[in-house]
mmCIF file of C-alpha atoms in Angstrom:
data_model
loop_
_atom_site.group_PDB
_atom_site.id
_atom_site.type_symbol
_atom_site.label_atom_id
_atom_site.label_comp_id
_atom_site.label_asym_id
_atom_site.label_seq_id
_atom_site.Cartn_x
_atom_site.Cartn_y
_atom_site.Cartn_z
ATOM 1 C CA UNK M 1 -3.747 -32.465 17.644
ATOM 2 C CA UNK M 2 0.008 -32.954 18.222
ATOM 3 C CA UNK M 3 2.088 -29.447 19.591
ATOM 4 C CA UNK M 4 5.256 -29.143 21.108
ATOM 5 C CA UNK M 5 3.942 -25.433 21.980
ATOM 6 C CA UNK M 6 1.783 -23.202 23.786
ATOM 7 C CA UNK M 7 -1.142 -21.702 21.671
ATOM 8 C CA UNK M 8 -0.440 -18.257 20.565
ATOM 9 C CA UNK M 9 -4.128 -17.689 20.706
ATOM 10 C CA UNK M 10 -7.162 -18.469 23.652
ATOM 11 C CA UNK M 11 -10.585 -19.334 22.557
ATOM 12 C CA UNK M 12 -13.777 -17.471 24.779
ATOM 13 C CA UNK M 13 -16.811 -18.797 25.227
ATOM 14 C CA UNK M 14 -19.019 -16.149 26.190
ATOM 15 C CA UNK M 15 -22.261 -17.746 28.023
ATOM 16 C CA UNK M 16 -25.765 -16.710 29.341
ATOM 17 C CA UNK M 17 -24.977 -18.199 32.638
ATOM 18 C CA UNK M 18 -20.926 -19.784 32.189
ATOM 19 C CA UNK M 19 -18.212 -18.745 30.363
ATOM 20 C CA UNK M 20 -14.945 -20.413 29.983
ATOM 21 C CA UNK M 21 -11.575 -19.387 28.310
ATOM 22 C CA UNK M 22 -9.535 -22.889 26.322
ATOM 23 C CA UNK M 23 -5.709 -22.676 25.820
ATOM 24 C CA UNK M 24 -4.574 -25.539 24.149
ATOM 25 C CA UNK M 25 -0.686 -25.598 25.996
ATOM 26 C CA UNK M 26 1.300 -28.669 26.073
ATOM 27 C CA UNK M 27 -0.274 -32.173 28.465
ATOM 28 C CA UNK M 28 -2.610 -29.407 30.246
ATOM 29 C CA UNK M 29 -6.262 -29.531 30.220
ATOM 30 C CA UNK M 30 -7.038 -27.347 27.273
ATOM 31 C CA UNK M 31 -9.577 -24.940 29.772
ATOM 32 C CA UNK M 32 -8.349 -22.228 32.336
ATOM 33 C CA UNK M 33 -9.226 -22.330 35.576
ATOM 34 C CA UNK M 34 -11.216 -18.966 36.445
ATOM 35 C CA UNK M 35 -12.286 -19.243 39.601
ATOM 36 C CA UNK M 36 -11.096 -21.433 42.585
ATOM 37 C CA UNK M 37 -9.504 -24.032 40.552
ATOM 38 C CA UNK M 38 -12.932 -23.951 38.673
ATOM 39 C CA UNK M 39 -13.678 -24.163 35.077
ATOM 40 C CA UNK M 40 -16.102 -21.551 34.907
ATOM 41 C CA UNK M 41 -17.254 -18.237 35.320
ATOM 42 C CA UNK M 42 -20.947 -17.805 36.166
ATOM 43 C CA UNK M 43 -21.571 -14.821 33.999
ATOM 44 C CA UNK M 44 -22.206 -12.555 36.666
ATOM 45 C CA UNK M 45 -20.788 -8.794 38.158
ATOM 46 C CA UNK M 46 -22.608 -7.125 41.007
ATOM 47 C CA UNK M 47 -21.893 -3.977 41.819
ATOM 48 C CA UNK M 48 -20.625 -3.229 45.356
ATOM 49 C CA UNK M 49 -22.306 -0.409 46.258
ATOM 50 C CA UNK M 50 -20.981 -0.867 50.026
ATOM 51 C CA UNK M 51 -17.815 -0.570 49.394
ATOM 52 C CA UNK M 52 -18.040 0.994 45.225
ATOM 53 C CA UNK M 53 -16.353 -2.316 42.879
ATOM 54 C CA UNK M 54 -17.039 -4.826 40.571
ATOM 55 C CA UNK M 55 -17.580 -8.098 41.511
ATOM 56 C CA UNK M 56 -17.537 -10.700 39.568
ATOM 57 C CA UNK M 57 -18.918 -14.663 38.756
ATOM 58 C CA UNK M 58 -19.473 -16.675 42.357
ATOM 59 C CA UNK M 59 -18.157 -14.129 44.379
ATOM 60 C CA UNK M 60 -20.506 -11.931 42.865
ATOM 61 C CA UNK M 61 -23.454 -14.012 43.654
ATOM 62 C CA UNK M 62 -22.220 -15.366 47.757
ATOM 63 C CA UNK M 63 -21.979 -11.350 47.931
ATOM 64 C CA UNK M 64 -25.197 -10.356 47.116
ATOM 65 C CA UNK M 65 -27.255 -13.959 48.936
ATOM 66 C CA UNK M 66 -24.800 -12.020 51.923
ATOM 67 C CA UNK M 67 -26.739 -8.366 51.541
ATOM 68 C CA UNK M 68 -24.588 -6.154 50.431
ATOM 69 C CA UNK M 69 -26.300 -3.648 49.058
ATOM 70 C CA UNK M 70 -25.844 -3.278 45.392
ATOM 71 C CA UNK M 71 -26.908 -4.007 41.743
ATOM 72 C CA UNK M 72 -26.818 -7.906 40.584
ATOM 73 C CA UNK M 73 -26.015 -8.248 36.372
ATOM 74 C CA UNK M 74 -26.342 -11.731 35.145
ATOM 75 C CA UNK M 75 -27.343 -13.263 31.661
ATOM 76 C CA UNK M 76 -25.537 -10.454 29.785
ATOM 77 C CA UNK M 77 -25.238 -11.939 27.723
ATOM 78 C CA UNK M 78 -28.795 -11.606 26.616
ATOM 79 C CA UNK M 79 -28.638 -8.217 25.964
ATOM 80 C CA UNK M 80 -26.896 -8.939 22.793
ATOM 81 C CA UNK M 81 -29.329 -8.456 19.263
ATOM 82 C CA UNK M 82 -31.707 -7.122 22.440
ATOM 83 C CA UNK M 83 -33.115 -3.360 21.870
ATOM 84 C CA UNK M 84 -31.841 -2.975 25.441
ATOM 85 C CA UNK M 85 -28.101 -2.119 23.305
ATOM 86 C CA UNK M 86 -28.180 0.475 22.819
ATOM 87 C CA UNK M 87 -29.562 2.189 26.622
ATOM 88 C CA UNK M 88 -27.896 2.709 29.637
ATOM 89 C CA UNK M 89 -28.408 1.624 32.810
ATOM 90 C CA UNK M 90 -27.379 3.005 36.459
ATOM 91 C CA UNK M 91 -24.656 1.449 38.376
ATOM 92 C CA UNK M 92 -23.092 3.693 41.153
ATOM 93 C CA UNK M 93 -24.926 6.195 40.870
ATOM 94 C CA UNK M 94 -23.078 6.711 37.722
ATOM 95 C CA UNK M 95 -25.041 5.597 33.672
ATOM 96 C CA UNK M 96 -23.456 2.926 32.200
ATOM 97 C CA UNK M 97 -24.359 1.729 28.673
ATOM 98 C CA UNK M 98 -24.900 -1.663 28.421
ATOM 99 C CA UNK M 99 -22.047 -2.467 26.059
ATOM 100 C CA UNK M 100 -19.266 -1.054 27.902
ATOM 101 C CA UNK M 101 -21.604 -3.752 30.487
ATOM 102 C CA UNK M 102 -20.267 -6.435 28.482
ATOM 103 C CA UNK M 103 -16.786 -5.490 27.983
ATOM 104 C CA UNK M 104 -16.217 -5.138 32.164
ATOM 105 C CA UNK M 105 -17.144 -8.780 32.440
ATOM 106 C CA UNK M 106 -15.221 -10.315 28.849
ATOM 107 C CA UNK M 107 -12.148 -8.324 30.043
ATOM 108 C CA UNK M 108 -12.354 -9.850 33.644
ATOM 109 C CA UNK M 109 -12.592 -12.769 31.868
ATOM 110 C CA UNK M 110 -9.678 -11.946 29.733
ATOM 111 C CA UNK M 111 -7.038 -11.018 32.590
ATOM 112 C CA UNK M 112 -7.722 -13.913 34.332
ATOM 113 C CA UNK M 113 -6.600 -16.190 31.896
ATOM 114 C CA UNK M 114 -3.831 -13.795 30.894
ATOM 115 C CA UNK M 115 -2.549 -14.184 34.635
ATOM 116 C CA UNK M 116 -3.139 -18.299 35.011
ATOM 117 C CA UNK M 117 -0.918 -17.489 31.203
ATOM 118 C CA UNK M 118 1.456 -16.209 32.501
ATOM 119 C CA UNK M 119 1.296 -13.891 29.045
ATOM 120 C CA UNK M 120 -1.075 -11.621 27.267
ATOM 121 C CA UNK M 121 -3.289 -11.897 24.082
ATOM 122 C CA UNK M 122 -4.285 -10.520 21.752
ATOM 123 C CA UNK M 123 -5.292 -12.530 19.294
ATOM 124 C CA UNK M 124 -9.732 -14.664 20.073
ATOM 125 C CA UNK M 125 -11.686 -16.611 18.876
ATOM 126 C CA UNK M 126 -15.358 -16.173 20.422
ATOM 127 C CA UNK M 127 -17.470 -18.650 19.934
ATOM 128 C CA UNK M 128 -20.875 -17.427 18.945
ATOM 129 C CA UNK M 129 -24.144 -19.167 19.049
ATOM 130 C CA UNK M 130 -25.702 -19.616 15.816
ATOM 131 C CA UNK M 131 -28.802 -16.745 16.140
ATOM 132 C CA UNK M 132 -28.774 -14.432 18.223
ATOM 133 C CA UNK M 133 -31.850 -12.921 17.262
ATOM 134 C CA UNK M 134 -34.270 -15.206 15.089
ATOM 135 C CA UNK M 135 -34.968 -14.889 11.701
ATOM 136 C CA UNK M 136 -32.941 -11.662 11.720
ATOM 137 C CA UNK M 137 -30.073 -11.242 10.745
ATOM 138 C CA UNK M 138 -29.372 -7.306 10.021
ATOM 139 C CA UNK M 139 -30.147 -7.784 14.274
ATOM 140 C CA UNK M 140 -28.011 -10.752 13.934
ATOM 141 C CA UNK M 141 -24.962 -9.208 12.387
ATOM 142 C CA UNK M 142 -25.109 -6.334 15.335
ATOM 143 C CA UNK M 143 -24.974 -8.568 17.997
ATOM 144 C CA UNK M 144 -21.535 -10.217 16.969
ATOM 145 C CA UNK M 145 -20.583 -6.644 15.173
ATOM 146 C CA UNK M 146 -20.986 -5.809 18.922
ATOM 147 C CA UNK M 147 -18.870 -8.727 20.430
ATOM 148 C CA UNK M 148 -15.548 -7.472 17.814
ATOM 149 C CA UNK M 149 -15.733 -3.807 19.189
ATOM 150 C CA UNK M 150 -15.773 -4.848 22.836
ATOM 151 C CA UNK M 151 -13.351 -7.278 22.181
ATOM 152 C CA UNK M 152 -11.151 -4.881 19.725
ATOM 153 C CA UNK M 153 -11.710 -1.813 23.281
ATOM 154 C CA UNK M 154 -10.127 -4.501 25.070
ATOM 155 C CA UNK M 155 -7.120 -5.457 23.147
ATOM 156 C CA UNK M 156 -7.779 -7.636 21.587
ATOM 157 C CA UNK M 157 -6.290 -7.421 18.131
ATOM 158 C CA UNK M 158 -7.372 -9.838 15.911
ATOM 159 C CA UNK M 159 -11.215 -11.514 16.862
ATOM 160 C CA UNK M 160 -13.028 -14.202 14.875
ATOM 161 C CA UNK M 161 -16.181 -16.365 15.179
ATOM 162 C CA UNK M 162 -17.161 -20.111 15.518
ATOM 163 C CA UNK M 163 -20.433 -21.113 16.133
ATOM 164 C CA UNK M 164 -20.577 -23.267 19.575
ATOM 165 C CA UNK M 165 -22.259 -26.070 18.546
ATOM 166 C CA UNK M 166 -19.342 -26.728 16.121
ATOM 167 C CA UNK M 167 -16.551 -25.603 18.836
ATOM 168 C CA UNK M 168 -18.257 -28.495 20.790
ATOM 169 C CA UNK M 169 -18.041 -31.038 17.806
ATOM 170 C CA UNK M 170 -14.048 -30.516 16.908
ATOM 171 C CA UNK M 171 -13.916 -30.797 20.871
ATOM 172 C CA UNK M 172 -16.465 -34.186 20.450
ATOM 173 C CA UNK M 173 -13.390 -35.484 17.710
ATOM 174 C CA UNK M 174 -10.798 -35.284 19.576
ATOM 175 C CA UNK M 175 -11.515 -38.782 20.768
ATOM 176 C CA UNK M 176 -13.295 -41.066 18.055
ATOM 177 C CA UNK M 177 -12.522 -43.442 16.524
ATOM 178 C CA UNK M 178 -14.547 -43.872 13.769
ATOM 179 C CA UNK M 179 -16.315 -41.791 10.984
ATOM 180 C CA UNK M 180 -18.854 -40.907 12.346
ATOM 181 C CA UNK M 181 -22.493 -38.058 11.667
ATOM 182 C CA UNK M 182 -22.852 -36.783 14.546
ATOM 183 C CA UNK M 183 -25.558 -33.702 15.324
ATOM 184 C CA UNK M 184 -24.101 -31.728 18.329
ATOM 185 C CA UNK M 185 -26.774 -30.516 20.589
ATOM 186 C CA UNK M 186 -26.173 -27.066 22.176
ATOM 187 C CA UNK M 187 -28.722 -26.483 24.836
ATOM 188 C CA UNK M 188 -26.774 -23.058 27.029
ATOM 189 C CA UNK M 189 -28.090 -20.494 28.906
ATOM 190 C CA UNK M 190 -29.832 -18.176 26.245
ATOM 191 C CA UNK M 191 -30.163 -20.602 22.754
ATOM 192 C CA UNK M 192 -29.999 -24.253 21.574
ATOM 193 C CA UNK M 193 -27.622 -24.673 18.269
ATOM 194 C CA UNK M 194 -27.579 -27.031 16.364
ATOM 195 C CA UNK M 195 -25.074 -28.392 14.031
ATOM 196 C CA UNK M 196 -24.515 -32.043 11.564
ATOM 197 C CA UNK M 197 -21.338 -32.342 11.231
ATOM 198 C CA UNK M 198 -19.267 -35.298 9.797
ATOM 199 C CA UNK M 199 -16.306 -36.035 12.208
ATOM 200 C CA UNK M 200 -13.758 -38.389 11.164
ATOM 201 C CA UNK M 201 -10.162 -38.674 13.230
ATOM 202 C CA UNK M 202 -7.925 -38.170 9.837
ATOM 203 C CA UNK M 203 -10.393 -35.198 9.655
ATOM 204 C CA UNK M 204 -9.151 -33.599 12.863
ATOM 205 C CA UNK M 205 -5.476 -31.218 11.655
ATOM 206 C CA UNK M 206 -7.336 -29.660 8.159
ATOM 207 C CA UNK M 207 -7.671 -26.770 9.022
ATOM 208 C CA UNK M 208 -10.486 -25.580 6.459
ATOM 209 C CA UNK M 209 -13.477 -28.112 7.442
ATOM 210 C CA UNK M 210 -16.661 -25.652 5.460
ATOM 211 C CA UNK M 211 -17.527 -28.583 2.957
ATOM 212 C CA UNK M 212 -18.155 -30.883 6.959
ATOM 213 C CA UNK M 213 -20.539 -28.550 8.071
ATOM 214 C CA UNK M 214 -23.905 -30.452 6.912
ATOM 215 C CA UNK M 215 -26.490 -27.892 7.920
ATOM 216 C CA UNK M 216 -26.876 -25.688 11.371
ATOM 217 C CA UNK M 217 -29.410 -23.918 12.632
ATOM 218 C CA UNK M 218 -30.879 -22.792 15.897
ATOM 219 C CA UNK M 219 -33.554 -21.689 17.981
ATOM 220 C CA UNK M 220 -33.775 -18.195 20.680
ATOM 221 C CA UNK M 221 -34.181 -20.795 23.388
ATOM 222 C CA UNK M 222 -32.242 -21.832 26.211
ATOM 223 C CA UNK M 223 -31.988 -22.484 30.065
ATOM 224 C CA UNK M 224 -33.507 -18.788 31.076
ATOM 225 C CA UNK M 225 -36.070 -19.749 28.850
ATOM 226 C CA UNK M 226 -36.640 -22.552 31.277
ATOM 227 C CA UNK M 227 -36.037 -20.230 34.397
ATOM 228 C CA UNK M 228 -39.353 -18.558 33.121
ATOM 229 C CA UNK M 229 -42.241 -21.488 32.430
ATOM 230 C CA UNK M 230 -41.418 -22.380 35.669
ATOM 231 C CA UNK M 231 -41.173 -19.647 37.000
ATOM 232 C CA UNK M 232 -44.143 -18.285 35.920
ATOM 233 C CA UNK M 233 -46.572 -21.252 36.474
ATOM 234 C CA UNK M 234 -45.146 -22.869 39.634
ATOM 235 C CA UNK M 235 -44.437 -19.269 41.502
ATOM 236 C CA UNK M 236 -45.947 -16.674 40.048
ATOM 237 C CA UNK M 237 -49.590 -17.299 40.836
ATOM 238 C CA UNK M 238 -47.391 -16.989 44.234
ATOM 239 C CA UNK M 239 -47.411 -12.992 43.407
ATOM 240 C CA UNK M 240 -50.491 -12.338 41.969
ATOM 241 C CA UNK M 241 -50.137 -13.696 38.700
ATOM 242 C CA UNK M 242 -53.054 -14.920 36.521
ATOM 243 C CA UNK M 243 -55.311 -12.177 39.655
ATOM 244 C CA UNK M 244 -58.510 -11.014 38.343
ATOM 245 C CA UNK M 245 -59.786 -7.510 38.195
ATOM 246 C CA UNK M 246 -62.848 -5.945 38.812
ATOM 247 C CA UNK M 247 -63.791 -5.210 35.660
ATOM 248 C CA UNK M 248 -63.151 -8.910 35.052
ATOM 249 C CA UNK M 249 -59.689 -7.530 32.746
ATOM 250 C CA UNK M 250 -56.859 -10.165 34.597
ATOM 251 C CA UNK M 251 -53.949 -8.306 35.771
ATOM 252 C CA UNK M 252 -51.488 -7.405 33.282
ATOM 253 C CA UNK M 253 -48.233 -9.593 33.179
ATOM 254 C CA UNK M 254 -45.676 -7.239 32.574
ATOM 255 C CA UNK M 255 -44.716 -7.016 36.012
ATOM 256 C CA UNK M 256 -44.914 -11.238 36.348
ATOM 257 C CA UNK M 257 -42.236 -11.593 33.605
ATOM 258 C CA UNK M 258 -39.897 -9.057 34.673
ATOM 259 C CA UNK M 259 -39.687 -10.503 37.667
ATOM 260 C CA UNK M 260 -39.676 -13.956 36.119
ATOM 261 C CA UNK M 261 -36.366 -12.857 33.839
ATOM 262 C CA UNK M 262 -33.081 -12.376 34.498
ATOM 263 C CA UNK M 263 -32.593 -9.037 32.562
ATOM 264 C CA UNK M 264 -35.408 -7.047 33.409
ATOM 265 C CA UNK M 265 -35.529 -7.852 37.205
ATOM 266 C CA UNK M 266 -34.490 -4.524 38.462
ATOM 267 C CA UNK M 267 -37.652 -3.300 35.968
ATOM 268 C CA UNK M 268 -39.497 -4.248 38.399
ATOM 269 C CA UNK M 269 -37.791 -2.033 41.267
ATOM 270 C CA UNK M 270 -38.779 1.432 38.982
ATOM 271 C CA UNK M 271 -40.327 4.024 41.289
ATOM 272 C CA UNK M 272 -43.316 4.009 37.600
ATOM 273 C CA UNK M 273 -43.116 0.400 37.665
ATOM 274 C CA UNK M 274 -44.097 0.547 41.399
ATOM 275 C CA UNK M 275 -46.424 3.940 40.977
ATOM 276 C CA UNK M 276 -48.576 1.627 38.638
ATOM 277 C CA UNK M 277 -49.370 -1.562 40.828
ATOM 278 C CA UNK M 278 -50.317 0.744 43.494
ATOM 279 C CA UNK M 279 -53.117 2.205 40.929
ATOM 280 C CA UNK M 280 -53.914 -1.551 40.452
ATOM 281 C CA UNK M 281 -53.866 -2.577 44.116
ATOM 282 C CA UNK M 282 -57.649 -1.273 44.905
ATOM 283 C CA UNK M 283 -59.179 -2.886 41.197
ATOM 284 C CA UNK M 284 -57.730 -6.582 42.052
ATOM 285 C CA UNK M 285 -60.343 -8.619 43.434
ATOM 286 C CA UNK M 286 -58.397 -10.631 45.664
ATOM 287 C CA UNK M 287 -55.648 -8.581 46.873
ATOM 288 C CA UNK M 288 -53.044 -11.027 48.510
ATOM 289 C CA UNK M 289 -50.990 -12.304 45.655
ATOM 290 C CA UNK M 290 -49.670 -8.159 44.414
ATOM 291 C CA UNK M 291 -49.798 -8.196 48.500
ATOM 292 C CA UNK M 292 -46.978 -10.398 48.560
ATOM 293 C CA UNK M 293 -45.444 -9.225 45.418
ATOM 294 C CA UNK M 294 -45.314 -5.202 47.565
ATOM 295 C CA UNK M 295 -42.734 -7.379 49.743
ATOM 296 C CA UNK M 296 -40.806 -8.903 47.895
ATOM 297 C CA UNK M 297 -40.226 -5.735 45.771
ATOM 298 C CA UNK M 298 -39.507 -4.137 49.772
ATOM 299 C CA UNK M 299 -36.696 -6.782 50.091
ATOM 300 C CA UNK M 300 -35.726 -6.888 47.155
ATOM 301 C CA UNK M 301 -35.819 -10.022 46.565
ATOM 302 C CA UNK M 302 -36.553 -10.507 43.188
ATOM 303 C CA UNK M 303 -32.572 -12.370 42.036
ATOM 304 C CA UNK M 304 -32.852 -14.334 45.255
ATOM 305 C CA UNK M 305 -36.245 -15.962 43.873
ATOM 306 C CA UNK M 306 -34.873 -16.303 40.730
ATOM 307 C CA UNK M 307 -31.750 -18.249 41.801
ATOM 308 C CA UNK M 308 -34.591 -20.171 44.023
ATOM 309 C CA UNK M 309 -36.396 -20.805 39.942
ATOM 310 C CA UNK M 310 -32.683 -21.922 38.881
ATOM 311 C CA UNK M 311 -31.861 -24.331 41.427
ATOM 312 C CA UNK M 312 -35.304 -25.890 41.414
ATOM 313 C CA UNK M 313 -35.404 -26.418 37.793
ATOM 314 C CA UNK M 314 -31.677 -28.102 37.602
ATOM 315 C CA UNK M 315 -32.295 -30.503 41.025
ATOM 316 C CA UNK M 316 -35.603 -31.505 39.036
ATOM 317 C CA UNK M 317 -33.259 -33.426 36.433
ATOM 318 C CA UNK M 318 -32.941 -35.675 39.395
ATOM 319 C CA UNK M 319 -36.223 -35.216 42.062
ATOM 320 C CA UNK M 320 -39.380 -35.235 40.801
ATOM 321 C CA UNK M 321 -40.412 -32.823 43.259
ATOM 322 C CA UNK M 322 -38.403 -29.196 45.271
ATOM 323 C CA UNK M 323 -40.341 -26.902 46.546
ATOM 324 C CA UNK M 324 -39.456 -23.521 47.033
ATOM 325 C CA UNK M 325 -39.844 -22.578 51.242
ATOM 326 C CA UNK M 326 -41.122 -18.454 50.679
ATOM 327 C CA UNK M 327 -40.779 -17.393 54.340
ATOM 328 C CA UNK M 328 -38.889 -14.419 53.793
ATOM 329 C CA UNK M 329 -41.987 -13.031 52.164
ATOM 330 C CA UNK M 330 -44.851 -14.934 54.592
ATOM 331 C CA UNK M 331 -45.429 -17.231 57.275
ATOM 332 C CA UNK M 332 -45.203 -20.620 56.005
ATOM 333 C CA UNK M 333 -45.153 -19.799 51.819
ATOM 334 C CA UNK M 334 -43.703 -21.901 49.826
ATOM 335 C CA UNK M 335 -44.054 -22.836 46.048
ATOM 336 C CA UNK M 336 -44.471 -26.519 45.124
ATOM 337 C CA UNK M 337 -42.222 -27.180 41.883
ATOM 338 C CA UNK M 338 -42.353 -30.704 41.206
ATOM 339 C CA UNK M 339 -40.761 -32.412 36.982
ATOM 340 C CA UNK M 340 -44.282 -33.062 35.971
ATOM 341 C CA UNK M 341 -45.501 -29.237 36.319
ATOM 342 C CA UNK M 342 -41.383 -27.791 35.185
ATOM 343 C CA UNK M 343 -42.004 -30.628 31.961
ATOM 344 C CA UNK M 344 -45.718 -28.721 30.688
ATOM 345 C CA UNK M 345 -44.168 -25.390 31.483
ATOM 346 C CA UNK M 346 -41.423 -26.034 29.232
ATOM 347 C CA UNK M 347 -43.065 -28.048 26.134
ATOM 348 C CA UNK M 348 -44.113 -25.588 24.805
ATOM 349 C CA UNK M 349 -40.359 -24.729 24.112
ATOM 350 C CA UNK M 350 -39.456 -28.154 23.050
ATOM 351 C CA UNK M 351 -41.307 -28.309 20.391
ATOM 352 C CA UNK M 352 -40.173 -25.768 18.971
ATOM 353 C CA UNK M 353 -36.711 -27.319 19.655
ATOM 354 C CA UNK M 354 -38.047 -30.217 18.171
ATOM 355 C CA UNK M 355 -38.886 -28.288 14.949
ATOM 356 C CA UNK M 356 -35.297 -27.332 14.256
ATOM 357 C CA UNK M 357 -33.862 -30.386 14.096
ATOM 358 C CA UNK M 358 -36.600 -31.687 12.087
ATOM 359 C CA UNK M 359 -35.930 -28.252 10.124
ATOM 360 C CA UNK M 360 -31.689 -28.887 10.417
ATOM 361 C CA UNK M 361 -31.885 -32.281 9.374
ATOM 362 C CA UNK M 362 -35.072 -31.722 5.981
ATOM 363 C CA UNK M 363 -31.775 -29.174 5.123
ATOM 364 C CA UNK M 364 -29.398 -31.248 5.311
ATOM 365 C CA UNK M 365 -30.854 -34.044 3.033
ATOM 366 C CA UNK M 366 -30.372 -36.345 6.180
ATOM 367 C CA UNK M 367 -33.131 -38.890 6.593
ATOM 368 C CA UNK M 368 -32.892 -39.462 10.690
ATOM 369 C CA UNK M 369 -31.520 -42.916 10.184
ATOM 370 C CA UNK M 370 -28.217 -41.346 8.490
ATOM 371 C CA UNK M 371 -27.275 -40.015 12.273
ATOM 372 C CA UNK M 372 -24.789 -41.652 13.839
ATOM 373 C CA UNK M 373 -24.903 -39.261 17.361
ATOM 374 C CA UNK M 374 -26.385 -36.905 18.964
ATOM 375 C CA UNK M 375 -24.148 -35.070 21.074
ATOM 376 C CA UNK M 376 -25.551 -33.349 24.286
ATOM 377 C CA UNK M 377 -23.901 -30.259 25.110
ATOM 378 C CA UNK M 378 -24.881 -26.957 27.304
ATOM 379 C CA UNK M 379 -25.711 -26.448 30.731
ATOM 380 C CA UNK M 380 -28.934 -27.293 30.267
ATOM 381 C CA UNK M 381 -28.897 -30.075 27.785
ATOM 382 C CA UNK M 382 -28.949 -32.417 31.094
ATOM 383 C CA UNK M 383 -33.218 -31.569 31.407
ATOM 384 C CA UNK M 384 -34.440 -35.462 31.257
ATOM 385 C CA UNK M 385 -37.137 -34.212 29.463
ATOM 386 C CA UNK M 386 -35.758 -32.305 26.518
ATOM 387 C CA UNK M 387 -33.414 -35.159 26.253
ATOM 388 C CA UNK M 388 -35.935 -37.443 26.125
ATOM 389 C CA UNK M 389 -37.676 -34.961 23.224
ATOM 390 C CA UNK M 390 -34.646 -34.698 20.883
ATOM 391 C CA UNK M 391 -33.667 -37.976 21.417
ATOM 392 C CA UNK M 392 -37.198 -39.878 19.548
ATOM 393 C CA UNK M 393 -36.666 -38.270 16.976
ATOM 394 C CA UNK M 394 -33.558 -39.844 16.324
ATOM 395 C CA UNK M 395 -34.058 -43.358 17.622
ATOM 396 C CA UNK M 396 -31.225 -45.031 16.136
ATOM 397 C CA UNK M 397 -28.470 -42.306 17.591
ATOM 398 C CA UNK M 398 -26.014 -43.653 19.792
ATOM 399 C CA UNK M 399 -26.155 -40.757 22.641
ATOM 400 C CA UNK M 400 -22.941 -39.228 23.779
ATOM 401 C CA UNK M 401 -22.849 -36.935 26.852
ATOM 402 C CA UNK M 402 -20.067 -34.003 26.242
ATOM 403 C CA UNK M 403 -18.527 -31.845 29.383
ATOM 404 C CA UNK M 404 -21.748 -29.793 29.850
ATOM 405 C CA UNK M 405 -19.521 -26.115 30.231
ATOM 406 C CA UNK M 406 -16.263 -26.667 28.584
ATOM 407 C CA UNK M 407 -16.698 -28.597 25.827
ATOM 408 C CA UNK M 408 -17.542 -25.035 23.864
ATOM 409 C CA UNK M 409 -14.908 -23.154 25.769
ATOM 410 C CA UNK M 410 -12.487 -26.682 24.604
ATOM 411 C CA UNK M 411 -13.258 -26.313 21.270
ATOM 412 C CA UNK M 412 -12.526 -22.661 20.017
ATOM 413 C CA UNK M 413 -8.671 -23.280 21.616
ATOM 414 C CA UNK M 414 -8.843 -26.362 19.643
ATOM 415 C CA UNK M 415 -9.678 -23.816 16.527
ATOM 416 C CA UNK M 416 -7.478 -21.105 17.977
ATOM 417 C CA UNK M 417 -4.976 -23.048 17.568
ATOM 418 C CA UNK M 418 -4.993 -24.050 14.196
ATOM 419 C CA UNK M 419 -5.916 -20.179 13.264
ATOM 420 C CA UNK M 420 -3.138 -18.810 14.587
ATOM 421 C CA UNK M 421 -0.254 -21.374 15.734
#
């Protein structure tokens, strides 16, 4: 796309784990540097109690890990489509609707982008997953409506949407030399989204591309789900997960599920939750695991542990093993995490992803032999087992790796220029 003046509008990729803002202007990268020269802003807010202020991104994680008192909130996008969105949480001693929490973070993206651009943005193309919520069109529409309301409240006058994998397709199209039938595989922090798109150099400038989109699909599985399964299989047994009660029943799993899920970790610290654990402790045959759980709760170490699991997941893309040192909980305690364990833990999720891709091809009436290229993007698309799993479905297709964190934001910038000039 040739142009001589900056675009009026920006594109925002509000991600579960990381977010970007794209803005087309001559002779510049479309992605705006949002934090310390980096194009991504981790989707994290830390409410610092000592200084009574919100902090964002890498600085939020840093202050939390340095031991500042406060409340860490992550995976904010997972709130969209969830029942939590209509409720409130306590922040700095006051009640805060979860919807306003989304506004805090998206508002920070807007503020940082406008500071770099030295101009306000009143029009925006927001990325969205193909499905915020699986198999529930009403909840899915409500999630999108929530984002529209948040964006309007922040000062955006015109808000439109593009599917995230379609945005990634337009980014890929900007560099191809011939027509291709491309399967876009976008594995983000919260969702796996797929699009089958016909792309070609001569079609880049067309405003209407609906006929080129053969099918879209997706499933509500992403990086945070991979983290959860790795945590449940490799870490939570050390904290009592799977413990047997004197009645021969297993210990209820809700405590460990909360601890293994980013946006529910704080629920474990609630007095009612701790009382329930205390009442249960004397009914457990071997209480060593639950006693470790009490020490973790006492230290408020849930988010620290979740970060360790996430780092292990990332490192297991390159390494065969990555232990977690749990010395702070108990001297000599280690969670031995391996790639083999991780791949076994996520296999049921990979099966659902394969099923979604197969359904997509069937909906489009396309055979696996007809797909020219598989384009991988999204922060979780680098997991070897996931790539091999999808690639095995399309053995004749070329495999291309996009910018795992930037393809969608770049594509949304292209779309914003087309729509708003």
